[in-house]
């Protein structure tokens, strides 16, 4: 039997694509292995969003290529880097046997067979045609949570972003298909459903001609086994009053939203070609914060072309004022084939790094104060592991991989996936500690 392994890099959307490849591979009778040293075929699902991600993907390809001196017979690159640099990868990395673009991974079993028969394969250019709604899937996340990709592609024209060229135009998955997929996930043990897309809040605009995320959330909430539903990748320009009310009133929908803002200064937002302005952003934040216990996560970019000291200070003041619960920051990455690549007044790397460090330090203090305010409160957490005499898990305030954890002192055995009540007793910069109730 042929052993196949997969390494998934980048975002949660890539994770779902990898899981669908695993589902197809398993259905075709291949044996799935978790250790690359045991693999006859190894797939690397790459990320090509920013420079650091590209480097990581290429380093993995080169490193895994060394396994061809041992057992490995076929090395395949899939994902965004493959869609973006298809011919270059195949010509410059002789260890690769196949390169698959973002719209072609459903052909993975045929591609594996071709490479094992000695052929080099290049499949790309069909991002707009991808329809994987009903393809088999093998979850790779811990049993208690999973990602539900509600749409593919993106219609936003942000000047810094290459994703629309790699993933195609925005295509929502039908509500009935998503509900069916979520029911299968729930039967397999998923209790926390995490909704993802390049832009979750525009869900439905293409096939239903209106924003349908609140409707989808109501339908998903009817699945008995699902306990938590979390929204990631929400764009502020399409957060409606209906959605805010659904977050307020739906008991399964966590009081948490991931809303990438990228900047606060209107001139920078205009250069970024974002579809919103500071005043609208502030209005959305104010509305969201009328919900008791609401957690807002966001991300910002520093060092965007032309960003002046005054524009950067505007961002700092905005962060100080809004005191976001969770915040990530990126130093602008200059990507070819984007509009921002050719913009004048590119910010030197030294200044970008300085601004990045300033925001990180500012948010570190805000995060600590936010966490201190939780001391003495009770939170329900889902247990995710045990280390150094303490259990740890996440409450509604933390999404997996991107946020913190809560450590738990317990006088009885807990199992991964258990939901337990904890009284918070100590706060750290990004994590919490509490005692089991």
Coordinates of C-alpha atoms in Angstrom, one line a residue:
X1 CA 0.0 0.0 0.0
X2 CA 1.2 3.5 -0.9
X3 CA 1.8 5.8 2.2
X4 CA 0.8 9.5 1.7
X5 CA 1.5 12.4 4.0
X6 CA 0.6 16.0 3.8
X7 CA 2.1 19.2 5.4
X8 CA -0.3 22.1 5.5
X9 CA 1.2 25.6 5.7
X10 CA -0.5 29.0 6.0
X11 CA -4.1 29.8 7.0
X12 CA -7.1 27.8 8.1
X13 CA -8.5 28.0 4.5
X14 CA -5.5 26.0 3.5
X15 CA -6.1 23.5 6.3
X16 CA -9.6 22.8 4.9
X17 CA -8.1 22.3 1.4
X18 CA -5.6 19.9 2.9
X19 CA -8.4 18.0 4.7
X20 CA -10.3 17.6 1.5
X21 CA -7.2 16.3 -0.3
X22 CA -6.8 13.8 2.6
X23 CA -10.5 12.8 2.2
X24 CA -10.0 12.1 -1.5
X25 CA -6.7 10.2 -0.9
X26 CA -8.3 8.1 1.8
X27 CA -11.3 7.3 -0.3
X28 CA -9.1 6.1 -3.1
X29 CA -7.4 3.6 -0.8
X30 CA -4.1 5.2 0.0
X31 CA -2.7 4.9 3.5
X32 CA -2.4 8.2 5.4
X33 CA 0.7 8.7 7.5
X34 CA 1.6 11.6 9.9
X35 CA 5.4 11.1 9.8
X36 CA 7.0 12.4 6.6
X37 CA 9.7 9.7 7.0
X38 CA 7.1 7.0 6.4
X39 CA 5.7 8.6 3.3
X40 CA 6.0 7.3 -0.3
X41 CA 4.2 10.5 -1.4
X42 CA 4.4 13.8 0.3
X43 CA 2.2 16.8 -0.4
X44 CA 3.1 20.3 0.8
X45 CA 0.1 22.6 0.7
X46 CA 1.9 26.0 0.4
X47 CA 1.2 29.6 1.3
X48 CA 2.2 32.4 -1.0
X49 CA 0.6 35.4 0.7
X50 CA 3.6 37.4 2.0
X51 CA 7.4 37.0 1.7
X52 CA 7.9 35.2 5.0
X53 CA 5.3 32.6 4.0
X54 CA 6.8 32.1 0.6
X55 CA 10.2 31.5 2.2
X56 CA 8.8 29.0 4.6
X57 CA 7.0 27.1 1.8
X58 CA 10.2 26.9 -0.3
X59 CA 12.3 25.8 2.7
X60 CA 9.9 23.0 3.4
X61 CA 10.0 21.8 -0.3
X62 CA 13.8 21.8 -0.2
X63 CA 14.0 20.1 3.2
X64 CA 11.4 17.4 2.3
X65 CA 13.1 16.8 -1.0
X66 CA 16.1 15.3 0.9
X67 CA 13.8 12.4 1.9
X68 CA 14.1 11.2 -1.7
X69 CA 17.4 9.8 -0.7
X70 CA 15.4 7.4 1.5
X71 CA 11.8 6.2 1.0
X72 CA 10.1 9.2 -0.6
X73 CA 9.1 8.6 -4.3
X74 CA 6.9 11.6 -5.1
X75 CA 7.0 15.2 -3.7
X76 CA 4.0 17.4 -4.7
X77 CA 3.5 21.2 -4.0
X78 CA -0.1 22.5 -3.9
X79 CA -1.7 25.7 -2.7
X80 CA -1.2 29.4 -3.2
X81 CA 2.6 29.4 -3.9
X82 CA 2.0 26.8 -6.6
X83 CA -0.7 28.8 -8.2
X84 CA 1.5 31.9 -8.1
X85 CA 4.8 30.5 -9.2
X86 CA 3.8 27.4 -11.1
X87 CA 6.4 27.2 -13.8
X88 CA 9.2 28.6 -11.7
X89 CA 8.7 26.0 -9.0
X90 CA 8.8 23.1 -11.4
X91 CA 11.8 24.3 -13.3
X92 CA 13.9 25.5 -10.3
X93 CA 13.1 22.7 -7.8
X94 CA 14.0 19.4 -9.5
X95 CA 12.9 17.5 -6.4
X96 CA 9.3 18.4 -7.2
X97 CA 7.2 15.9 -9.1
X98 CA 4.0 17.9 -9.4
X99 CA 2.8 21.5 -8.9
X100 CA -1.0 21.9 -8.3
X101 CA -2.8 25.3 -8.2
X102 CA -5.5 26.3 -5.8
X103 CA -8.3 25.2 -8.2
X104 CA -6.9 21.8 -9.0
X105 CA -6.4 19.9 -5.8
X106 CA -9.5 17.8 -6.3
X107 CA -7.5 15.9 -8.9
X108 CA -4.9 14.9 -6.3
X109 CA -5.4 11.1 -6.6
X110 CA -4.8 11.1 -10.4
X111 CA -1.8 13.4 -9.9
X112 CA -0.3 11.1 -7.4
X113 CA -0.8 8.1 -9.7
X114 CA 0.9 10.1 -12.6
X115 CA 3.9 11.0 -10.5
X116 CA 4.4 7.4 -9.3
X117 CA 4.4 6.4 -13.0
X118 CA 7.3 8.8 -13.6
X119 CA 5.5 11.8 -15.0
X120 CA 6.1 15.4 -13.8
X121 CA 2.7 17.2 -13.6
X122 CA 1.7 20.9 -13.7
X123 CA -2.0 21.7 -13.0
X124 CA -3.1 25.3 -12.4
X125 CA -5.3 28.1 -13.7
X126 CA -8.7 26.9 -12.5
X127 CA -9.2 28.8 -9.3
X128 CA -12.5 30.2 -10.5
X129 CA -13.8 26.8 -11.3
X130 CA -13.2 25.1 -7.9
X131 CA -16.4 23.5 -6.5
X132 CA -15.4 21.3 -3.5
X133 CA -18.7 21.6 -1.6
X134 CA -19.5 17.9 -1.5
X135 CA -16.0 16.4 -1.7
X136 CA -14.9 14.0 1.1
X137 CA -13.0 15.4 4.0
X138 CA -10.7 14.1 6.7
X139 CA -10.4 16.5 9.6
X140 CA -6.9 17.2 10.9
X141 CA -7.8 19.5 13.8
X142 CA -8.4 18.1 17.3
X143 CA -11.8 16.3 17.4
X144 CA -13.7 19.0 19.3
X145 CA -13.4 21.8 16.7
X146 CA -13.3 22.2 13.0
X147 CA -13.3 24.9 10.3
X148 CA -16.2 25.4 7.9
X149 CA -15.2 27.2 4.8
X150 CA -18.3 29.1 3.7
X151 CA -16.9 30.7 0.5
X152 CA -14.0 30.6 -1.8
X153 CA -12.1 33.5 -3.5
X154 CA -12.4 37.3 -3.0
X155 CA -13.9 40.3 -4.8
X156 CA -12.2 42.9 -2.7
X157 CA -9.5 44.9 -4.5
X158 CA -7.1 45.7 -1.6
X159 CA -4.0 47.2 -3.2
X160 CA -1.6 45.1 -1.0
X161 CA -3.2 41.7 -1.6
X162 CA -2.5 39.0 -4.1
X163 CA -5.2 36.6 -2.9
X164 CA -7.9 37.4 -5.6
X165 CA -5.5 36.5 -8.3
X166 CA -4.7 33.2 -6.5
X167 CA -8.1 32.2 -5.3
X168 CA -10.5 33.6 -7.9
X169 CA -13.7 35.6 -7.5
X170 CA -16.0 35.3 -4.5
X171 CA -18.1 32.1 -4.5
X172 CA -20.4 31.3 -1.6
X173 CA -21.2 27.7 -0.8
X174 CA -25.0 26.9 -0.7
X175 CA -26.5 27.0 2.7
X176 CA -27.8 23.4 2.4
X177 CA -24.3 22.1 1.5
X178 CA -22.8 23.9 4.5
X179 CA -25.4 22.6 6.9
X180 CA -24.8 19.0 5.6
X181 CA -21.0 19.4 6.0
X182 CA -21.5 20.8 9.5
X183 CA -23.8 17.9 10.4
X184 CA -21.1 15.4 9.3
X185 CA -18.5 17.3 11.3
X186 CA -20.8 17.3 14.4
X187 CA -21.4 13.5 14.1
X188 CA -17.6 13.1 14.1
X189 CA -17.3 15.0 17.4
X190 CA -16.9 18.6 16.4
X191 CA -18.5 20.9 19.1
X192 CA -16.9 24.2 18.0
X193 CA -17.6 25.3 14.4
X194 CA -15.3 28.0 13.1
X195 CA -16.5 29.9 10.1
X196 CA -13.9 31.0 7.6
X197 CA -13.6 32.5 4.1
X198 CA -11.5 35.3 2.6
X199 CA -14.5 37.5 3.7
X200 CA -17.1 35.8 5.8
X201 CA -19.5 38.8 6.1
X202 CA -20.1 38.9 2.3
X203 CA -21.5 35.4 2.4
X204 CA -24.4 34.9 0.1
X205 CA -24.1 38.2 -1.9
X206 CA -23.2 36.3 -5.1
X207 CA -25.8 33.5 -5.1
X208 CA -28.6 35.0 -3.0
X209 CA -28.0 38.6 -3.9
X210 CA -27.9 39.7 -0.3
X211 CA -25.8 39.2 2.8
X212 CA -26.9 35.8 4.2
X213 CA -24.4 35.2 7.1
X214 CA -27.1 35.7 9.8
X215 CA -29.4 33.2 8.0
X216 CA -26.6 30.7 7.7
X217 CA -25.8 31.1 11.4
X218 CA -29.4 30.4 12.4
X219 CA -29.4 27.2 10.3
X220 CA -26.1 26.0 11.7
X221 CA -27.3 26.7 15.3
X222 CA -30.1 24.1 14.8
X223 CA -27.5 21.3 14.8
X224 CA -27.9 19.9 18.3
X225 CA -24.3 18.7 18.8
X226 CA -22.8 22.1 17.9
X227 CA -22.1 24.1 21.1
X228 CA -20.0 27.0 19.9
X229 CA -20.0 28.9 16.6
X230 CA -17.1 31.4 15.9
X231 CA -16.7 33.9 13.1
X232 CA -13.3 34.7 11.6
X233 CA -12.3 37.0 8.7
X234 CA -15.3 39.5 9.0
X235 CA -14.9 42.7 6.9
X236 CA -16.2 45.9 8.6
X237 CA -17.9 47.2 5.5
X238 CA -20.4 44.3 5.4
X239 CA -21.1 43.8 9.1
X240 CA -24.8 44.6 9.2
X241 CA -27.1 45.4 12.1
X242 CA -28.8 42.1 11.5
X243 CA -25.5 40.3 12.0
X244 CA -24.8 42.2 15.2
X245 CA -28.2 41.3 16.5
X246 CA -27.6 37.7 15.7
X247 CA -24.4 37.8 17.7
X248 CA -26.3 39.4 20.6
X249 CA -29.2 36.9 20.7
X250 CA -27.9 33.6 19.4
X251 CA -26.7 31.5 22.4
X252 CA -24.5 29.3 20.3
X253 CA -22.8 32.1 18.5
X254 CA -19.8 33.2 20.5
X255 CA -19.5 36.9 21.5
X256 CA -16.3 37.0 19.5
X257 CA -15.5 38.4 16.0
X258 CA -12.3 38.5 14.0
X259 CA -12.4 41.7 12.0
X260 CA -9.2 42.7 10.1
X261 CA -9.1 46.5 9.9
X262 CA -5.5 47.0 8.4
X263 CA -5.3 50.7 9.4
X264 CA -7.2 53.5 11.0
X265 CA -6.1 56.5 9.0
X266 CA -8.4 57.4 6.1
X267 CA -5.6 58.4 3.7
X268 CA -3.9 55.0 4.3
X269 CA -7.2 53.1 4.0
X270 CA -7.8 54.9 0.7
X271 CA -4.3 53.9 -0.7
X272 CA -5.0 50.4 0.5
X273 CA -8.3 50.5 -1.4
X274 CA -10.2 49.3 1.6
X275 CA -14.0 49.7 1.3
X276 CA -14.4 51.6 4.6
X277 CA -13.3 54.7 6.5
X278 CA -12.3 55.3 10.1
X279 CA -15.7 56.8 11.0
X280 CA -17.6 53.6 9.7
X281 CA -15.1 51.4 11.6
X282 CA -15.7 53.3 14.8
X283 CA -19.4 53.0 14.3
X284 CA -19.2 49.2 13.9
X285 CA -16.9 48.9 17.0
X286 CA -19.4 50.9 19.1
X287 CA -22.3 48.8 18.0
X288 CA -20.4 45.5 18.6
X289 CA -19.5 46.7 22.1
X290 CA -23.1 47.2 23.1
X291 CA -23.0 43.4 23.3
X292 CA -22.1 42.3 26.8
X293 CA -18.7 40.5 26.9
X294 CA -18.0 41.1 23.2
X295 CA -14.4 40.3 22.1
X296 CA -13.0 42.0 19.0
X297 CA -9.9 40.6 17.4
X298 CA -8.2 42.6 14.6
X299 CA -5.1 42.9 12.5
X300 CA -3.2 45.9 11.2
X301 CA -0.4 46.6 8.7
X302 CA 2.4 49.0 9.5
X303 CA 4.8 50.5 7.0
X304 CA 2.4 50.6 4.0
X305 CA 3.8 52.7 1.1
X306 CA 3.6 56.4 2.0
X307 CA 2.8 55.8 5.7
X308 CA 4.0 59.0 7.4
X309 CA 4.9 59.4 11.1
X310 CA 1.6 61.2 11.5
X311 CA -0.4 58.4 9.9
X312 CA 1.4 55.8 12.1
X313 CA 0.7 57.9 15.2
X314 CA -3.0 58.0 14.2
X315 CA -3.0 54.2 14.2
X316 CA -1.2 54.1 17.6
X317 CA -3.8 56.5 19.1
X318 CA -6.6 54.5 17.6
X319 CA -5.3 51.3 19.2
X320 CA -4.8 53.1 22.6
X321 CA -8.4 54.4 22.5
X322 CA -10.1 51.2 21.3
X323 CA -8.1 48.7 23.4
X324 CA -8.8 45.7 21.2
X325 CA -9.1 42.4 23.1
X326 CA -6.9 40.6 20.5
X327 CA -4.6 42.2 17.9
X328 CA -2.1 41.1 15.4
X329 CA 0.2 43.3 13.3
X330 CA 2.2 42.7 10.1
X331 CA 5.0 44.7 8.7
X332 CA 3.9 45.5 5.1
X333 CA 5.2 42.9 2.6
X334 CA 5.9 44.3 -0.9
X335 CA 4.3 41.7 -3.3
X336 CA 4.8 41.8 -7.0
X337 CA 1.6 41.8 -9.1
X338 CA -0.2 44.0 -6.5
X339 CA -1.0 47.6 -7.0
X340 CA 0.9 48.6 -3.9
X341 CA 4.1 47.1 -5.3
X342 CA 4.7 50.1 -7.6
X343 CA 3.5 52.8 -5.2
X344 CA 6.0 55.6 -4.4
X345 CA 7.4 56.3 -1.0
X346 CA 8.1 52.7 0.0
X347 CA 8.9 52.6 3.7
X348 CA 12.4 51.3 4.6
X349 CA 12.5 47.9 6.4
X350 CA 14.1 49.4 9.5
X351 CA 11.2 51.8 10.0
X352 CA 8.7 49.0 9.3
X353 CA 10.3 46.9 12.0
X354 CA 10.4 49.7 14.5
X355 CA 6.7 50.5 14.0
X356 CA 5.8 46.8 14.2
X357 CA 7.7 46.5 17.6
X358 CA 5.9 49.7 18.9
X359 CA 2.5 48.3 18.1
X360 CA 3.3 44.9 19.6
X361 CA 4.5 46.5 22.8
X362 CA 1.5 48.7 23.0
X363 CA -0.9 45.8 22.5
X364 CA 1.0 43.6 25.0
X365 CA 0.2 46.1 27.8
X366 CA -3.4 46.5 26.6
X367 CA -3.8 42.7 26.5
X368 CA -2.4 42.3 30.0
X369 CA -4.9 44.9 31.4
X370 CA -7.8 43.3 29.5
X371 CA -6.8 39.9 31.1
X372 CA -6.4 41.4 34.6
X373 CA -10.0 42.6 34.3
X374 CA -11.1 38.9 34.1
X375 CA -9.6 37.9 37.4
X376 CA -12.4 36.7 39.6
X377 CA -14.8 35.9 36.8
X378 CA -15.9 32.5 35.6
X379 CA -15.3 31.2 32.1
X380 CA -16.3 28.0 30.4
X381 CA -13.3 26.5 28.6
X382 CA -12.8 23.5 26.3
X383 CA -9.8 21.4 27.5
X384 CA -7.1 21.0 24.8
X385 CA -4.1 19.5 26.6
X386 CA -2.0 18.9 29.7
X387 CA 1.5 20.3 30.4
X388 CA 3.7 20.7 33.5
X389 CA 1.0 19.7 35.9
X390 CA -1.7 22.0 34.4
X391 CA -4.5 21.5 31.9
X392 CA -5.0 24.2 29.3
X393 CA -7.8 25.1 27.0
X394 CA -9.7 28.0 25.4
X395 CA -12.7 30.0 26.4
X396 CA -14.9 31.9 24.0
X397 CA -12.4 34.8 24.1
X398 CA -9.7 32.7 22.3
X399 CA -9.6 31.2 18.8
X400 CA -7.3 28.3 18.2
X401 CA -3.7 28.9 17.1
X402 CA -4.0 32.8 16.9
X403 CA -5.1 33.7 20.5
X404 CA -4.1 32.7 24.0
X405 CA -5.0 29.8 26.3
X406 CA -6.3 29.4 29.9
X407 CA -4.3 27.2 32.2
X408 CA -6.3 25.2 34.7
X409 CA -5.5 23.8 38.1
X410 CA -7.7 20.7 38.5
X411 CA -8.1 18.1 41.3
X412 CA -9.5 15.5 38.9
X413 CA -8.8 14.0 35.5
X414 CA -10.0 16.0 32.5
X415 CA -10.3 14.8 28.9
X416 CA -9.4 16.7 25.8
X417 CA -12.7 18.1 24.4
X418 CA -14.3 18.4 27.9
X419 CA -16.1 21.7 28.5
X420 CA -15.5 22.9 32.1
X421 CA -16.1 26.0 34.2
X422 CA -13.0 27.8 35.5
X423 CA -12.6 30.7 37.9
X424 CA -9.9 33.0 36.7
X425 CA -7.2 33.7 39.4
X426 CA -4.2 35.0 37.4
X427 CA -3.5 37.0 34.3
X428 CA -0.5 37.0 31.9
X429 CA 0.2 39.1 28.8
X430 CA -1.8 36.8 26.5
X431 CA -2.9 33.9 28.7
X432 CA -5.0 33.3 31.8
X433 CA -4.9 30.9 34.7
X434 CA -7.8 29.6 36.8
X435 CA -9.1 26.9 39.1
X436 CA -11.6 24.2 38.2
X437 CA -15.1 24.8 39.6

